[in-house]
Coordinates of C-alpha atoms in Angstrom, one line a residue:
R1 CA 21.7 15.7 -15.1
N2 CA 22.4 14.2 -11.7
S3 CA 22.8 17.6 -10.2
I4 CA 19.5 18.7 -11.7
N5 CA 17.7 15.7 -10.3
T6 CA 19.2 16.4 -6.9
C7 CA 18.1 20.0 -7.0
G8 CA 14.6 18.9 -7.9
L9 CA 14.5 16.5 -4.9
V10 CA 15.8 19.2 -2.6
A11 CA 13.3 21.7 -4.0
E12 CA 10.4 19.3 -3.3
L13 CA 11.7 18.9 0.3
Y14 CA 11.8 22.6 0.8
K15 CA 8.7 23.5 -1.2
S16 CA 6.6 24.1 1.8
S17 CA 9.2 26.1 3.7
K18 CA 10.2 29.7 3.7
H19 CA 13.5 28.9 2.0
Y20 CA 11.9 27.6 -1.2
A21 CA 11.9 30.9 -3.1
K22 CA 15.6 31.5 -2.3
L23 CA 16.5 27.9 -3.3
K24 CA 14.5 28.2 -6.6
S25 CA 16.2 31.5 -7.4
F26 CA 19.6 29.9 -6.8
V27 CA 18.9 26.9 -9.0
I28 CA 17.6 29.1 -11.9
R29 CA 20.7 31.4 -11.6
D30 CA 23.0 28.3 -11.5
R31 CA 21.4 26.9 -14.7
F32 CA 21.5 30.3 -16.4
L33 CA 25.2 30.7 -15.7
S34 CA 26.0 27.2 -17.1
L35 CA 24.6 28.1 -20.5
I36 CA 27.2 28.2 -23.3
L37 CA 27.1 28.7 -27.0
S38 CA 27.3 25.6 -29.1
S39 CA 30.7 25.0 -30.5
R40 CA 29.5 22.2 -32.8
V41 CA 26.7 23.9 -34.8
D42 CA 27.4 26.3 -37.6
I43 CA 24.8 28.1 -39.6
S44 CA 26.1 28.6 -43.2
L45 CA 25.1 31.6 -45.1
N46 CA 24.8 31.7 -48.9
A47 CA 26.9 34.8 -49.3
S48 CA 30.4 34.2 -50.7
N49 CA 31.8 36.5 -48.1
P50 CA 29.4 36.7 -45.0
L51 CA 31.4 39.6 -43.6
Q52 CA 30.3 41.7 -46.5
D53 CA 26.6 40.9 -45.8
T54 CA 26.0 41.6 -42.2
Q55 CA 22.9 39.8 -40.7
H56 CA 20.8 42.5 -39.3
C57 CA 17.7 40.8 -37.7
L58 CA 16.3 37.3 -37.0
N59 CA 13.2 35.6 -35.8
I60 CA 12.3 32.0 -34.8
D61 CA 8.7 30.7 -35.4
K62 CA 6.5 30.4 -32.4
V63 CA 4.7 27.2 -33.6
E64 CA 7.4 24.6 -33.8
Y65 CA 10.4 26.7 -32.6
R66 CA 12.2 25.3 -35.5
F67 CA 12.4 27.7 -38.5
L68 CA 14.8 30.6 -38.3
L69 CA 14.4 33.8 -40.4
S70 CA 17.4 36.0 -41.0
G71 CA 17.5 39.4 -42.9
S72 CA 20.7 41.0 -44.1
V73 CA 22.0 44.5 -44.6
K74 CA 22.1 43.9 -48.4
G75 CA 18.4 43.0 -48.4
H76 CA 18.7 39.2 -48.7
I77 CA 16.6 36.8 -46.6
S78 CA 17.5 33.3 -45.5
V79 CA 15.4 30.6 -43.9
F80 CA 17.0 27.8 -41.8
D81 CA 15.6 24.6 -40.4
L82 CA 17.2 24.2 -37.0
L83 CA 16.0 20.6 -36.7
D84 CA 18.7 19.7 -39.2
A85 CA 21.3 20.6 -36.5
V86 CA 19.6 18.4 -33.9
E87 CA 19.5 15.4 -36.3
Q88 CA 23.1 15.8 -37.3
K89 CA 24.2 16.1 -33.6
D90 CA 22.3 13.0 -32.7
A91 CA 23.9 11.1 -35.5
S92 CA 27.4 12.0 -34.5
E93 CA 28.0 13.6 -31.1
S94 CA 31.7 14.2 -31.8
C95 CA 31.3 16.0 -35.2
R96 CA 30.4 19.6 -36.0
S97 CA 27.1 20.0 -37.7
S98 CA 26.4 22.7 -40.4
V99 CA 23.0 24.0 -41.2
S100 CA 22.5 25.5 -44.7
A101 CA 19.6 27.7 -45.8
M102 CA 16.5 25.8 -46.9
E103 CA 15.4 28.9 -48.8
Y104 CA 17.3 32.0 -49.9
I105 CA 15.4 35.0 -51.2
D106 CA 17.8 37.2 -53.2
R107 CA 17.3 41.0 -53.1
R108 CA 17.6 41.1 -56.9
H109 CA 14.3 39.1 -57.3
R110 CA 12.3 41.9 -55.5
K111 CA 11.7 45.5 -56.5
N112 CA 13.1 48.5 -54.6
I113 CA 14.3 46.6 -51.6
S114 CA 16.9 48.1 -49.2
S115 CA 18.5 46.8 -46.1
I116 CA 16.2 44.5 -44.0
S117 CA 15.4 46.3 -40.7
S118 CA 13.1 43.7 -39.1
I119 CA 11.6 40.3 -39.8
Q120 CA 8.9 38.3 -38.1
W121 CA 7.0 35.0 -38.7
Y122 CA 3.2 35.3 -38.6
P123 CA 1.9 34.2 -35.1
E124 CA 0.5 30.7 -35.0
D125 CA 1.4 30.1 -38.7
C126 CA 4.6 29.4 -40.6
G127 CA 2.8 29.9 -43.9
A128 CA 3.8 33.6 -44.1
F129 CA 6.2 36.2 -42.6
L130 CA 6.7 39.9 -42.9
Y131 CA 9.8 42.1 -43.1
T132 CA 10.6 45.8 -43.3
D133 CA 13.4 47.6 -45.0
L134 CA 15.2 50.9 -44.7
G135 CA 13.6 52.0 -48.0
G136 CA 10.2 52.4 -46.4
N137 CA 8.6 49.1 -47.3
V138 CA 6.6 46.5 -45.3
C139 CA 6.3 43.2 -47.2
I140 CA 4.4 40.0 -46.6
V141 CA 5.8 36.8 -48.1
D142 CA 3.9 33.5 -48.6
T143 CA 6.2 30.6 -47.8
N144 CA 4.2 28.1 -49.9
K145 CA 5.4 29.8 -53.1
W146 CA 8.0 32.1 -51.6
N147 CA 6.5 35.2 -53.3
E148 CA 5.4 38.6 -52.1
V149 CA 1.7 38.7 -51.5
A150 CA 1.3 42.2 -50.0
R151 CA 3.3 45.4 -49.7
F152 CA 2.7 48.6 -47.8
E153 CA 4.9 51.6 -48.8
Y154 CA 5.8 54.5 -46.5
H155 CA 8.4 56.2 -48.7
T156 CA 7.2 59.7 -48.1
S157 CA 6.0 61.5 -45.0
S158 CA 2.5 62.9 -44.6
L159 CA 3.7 65.2 -41.8
T160 CA 6.2 67.3 -43.7
S161 CA 7.0 68.4 -47.2
S162 CA 10.5 67.0 -47.0
K163 CA 11.7 65.0 -50.0
L164 CA 13.8 62.7 -47.7
S165 CA 12.6 59.1 -47.9
N166 CA 11.1 57.5 -44.8
I167 CA 12.7 54.6 -43.1
V168 CA 10.6 51.7 -41.6
Y169 CA 12.4 50.5 -38.5
D170 CA 10.1 47.8 -37.3
A171 CA 6.7 46.1 -37.8
K172 CA 4.8 43.6 -35.6
V173 CA 1.7 41.5 -36.3
R174 CA -0.9 41.5 -33.5
P175 CA -0.5 38.1 -31.9
T176 CA -3.6 37.6 -29.9
D177 CA -6.4 38.4 -32.3
L178 CA -6.1 36.2 -35.4
F179 CA -9.6 37.1 -36.6
N180 CA -8.7 40.8 -36.8
P181 CA -5.1 40.9 -37.8
L182 CA -3.3 44.2 -37.6
I183 CA 0.3 45.2 -38.4
A184 CA 1.9 48.0 -36.4
V185 CA 4.6 49.9 -38.4
A186 CA 7.3 52.1 -36.8
V187 CA 8.3 54.9 -39.3
S188 CA 11.1 57.4 -39.1
D189 CA 8.8 60.5 -39.4
G190 CA 7.3 59.8 -36.0
E191 CA 4.1 58.2 -37.1
L192 CA 2.9 54.8 -36.0
H193 CA 0.8 53.2 -38.8
L194 CA -1.7 50.4 -38.4
C195 CA -2.5 48.3 -41.5
D196 CA -4.7 45.3 -42.3
P197 CA -2.8 42.5 -44.2
R198 CA -6.1 41.4 -45.7
T199 CA -6.7 44.7 -47.6
G200 CA -3.2 45.8 -48.5
G201 CA -2.4 49.2 -50.0
S202 CA -2.6 51.8 -47.3
S203 CA -2.9 52.2 -43.5
I204 CA -6.3 52.0 -41.8
A205 CA -5.1 54.3 -39.0
V206 CA -2.2 56.5 -38.0
L207 CA -1.2 57.1 -34.4
Q208 CA 0.8 60.2 -33.5
G209 CA 2.6 60.9 -30.3
H210 CA 6.3 60.8 -31.0
V211 CA 8.0 64.0 -32.0
R212 CA 10.9 62.1 -33.8
G213 CA 11.2 58.7 -35.5
V214 CA 9.5 55.6 -34.1
T215 CA 12.2 53.0 -33.6
A216 CA 10.4 49.9 -32.3
V217 CA 6.9 48.6 -31.7
D218 CA 5.3 45.7 -30.0
W219 CA 1.9 44.4 -29.1
S220 CA 0.9 43.4 -25.6
P221 CA 0.9 39.5 -25.4
V222 CA -2.2 39.6 -23.0
N223 CA -4.2 42.6 -24.3
S224 CA -4.7 42.8 -28.1
H225 CA -5.9 46.4 -27.8
Q226 CA -2.6 47.7 -26.3
L227 CA 0.4 48.8 -28.4
L228 CA 3.8 49.9 -27.1
S229 CA 6.4 52.0 -29.0
S230 CA 9.7 53.6 -28.5
G231 CA 11.2 56.6 -30.4
Q232 CA 14.2 58.7 -31.1
D233 CA 12.7 61.3 -28.9
G234 CA 13.6 59.2 -25.9
A235 CA 10.0 58.4 -25.2
L236 CA 8.1 55.1 -24.6
K237 CA 4.4 55.3 -25.5
V238 CA 1.5 53.0 -24.8
A239 CA -1.6 53.2 -27.1
K240 CA -4.7 51.7 -25.5
H241 CA -8.4 51.1 -26.4
L242 CA -7.9 50.1 -30.1
H243 CA -11.3 48.3 -30.1
S244 CA -12.6 50.5 -32.9
L245 CA -10.0 49.3 -35.3
H246 CA -11.6 45.9 -35.6
A247 CA -12.6 45.1 -39.2

């Protein structure tokens, strides 16, 4: 802490000089290199043998930066309250703290669920989250009752007559337009689907541009009408001017 205060004082002295940018870069790099993983906090999984249920994806809420979602290869979902680790650490600095799942959603309680491929809290709201699976499903879960409230299914492709099932690799909720929510869905047949969580059922638009599977998707944090995607074709795509998709 003393070193940080000293760096802050030196930074103020040099703030108006030409060396400020170089000093700032040095301090940031020094702090980054000093980061270490905590050896006193364990996150306990409900599985009897965690090695047999690999955790495939995770997401921390953007409201309180407190609740952790984790999706597993076997299709199970766990929710953790990271504040528990902080409180245990404050109570005893010398002891290891263990955080158990505050909620555990078993795959057997849901229909036709495969390995979880992505998971995300709703922006600005911990009352719901969405997840995708390798069986072609996009599901929205209400955390007040911990039940599924909407599902979009992409099991078969509209592009080919192949009987092979589609895989949903990723899905993201548009973060900057809460009055017109859209979910972008990356599908293995090369299509990029847009769906409205308020209506459920089917997509309201399908964007094409990848010649192979779409592996990841993300919305621009500053432009709600810009969507980025990557694919198995080695391409990165940017979709713009999505104004007409407003409900």
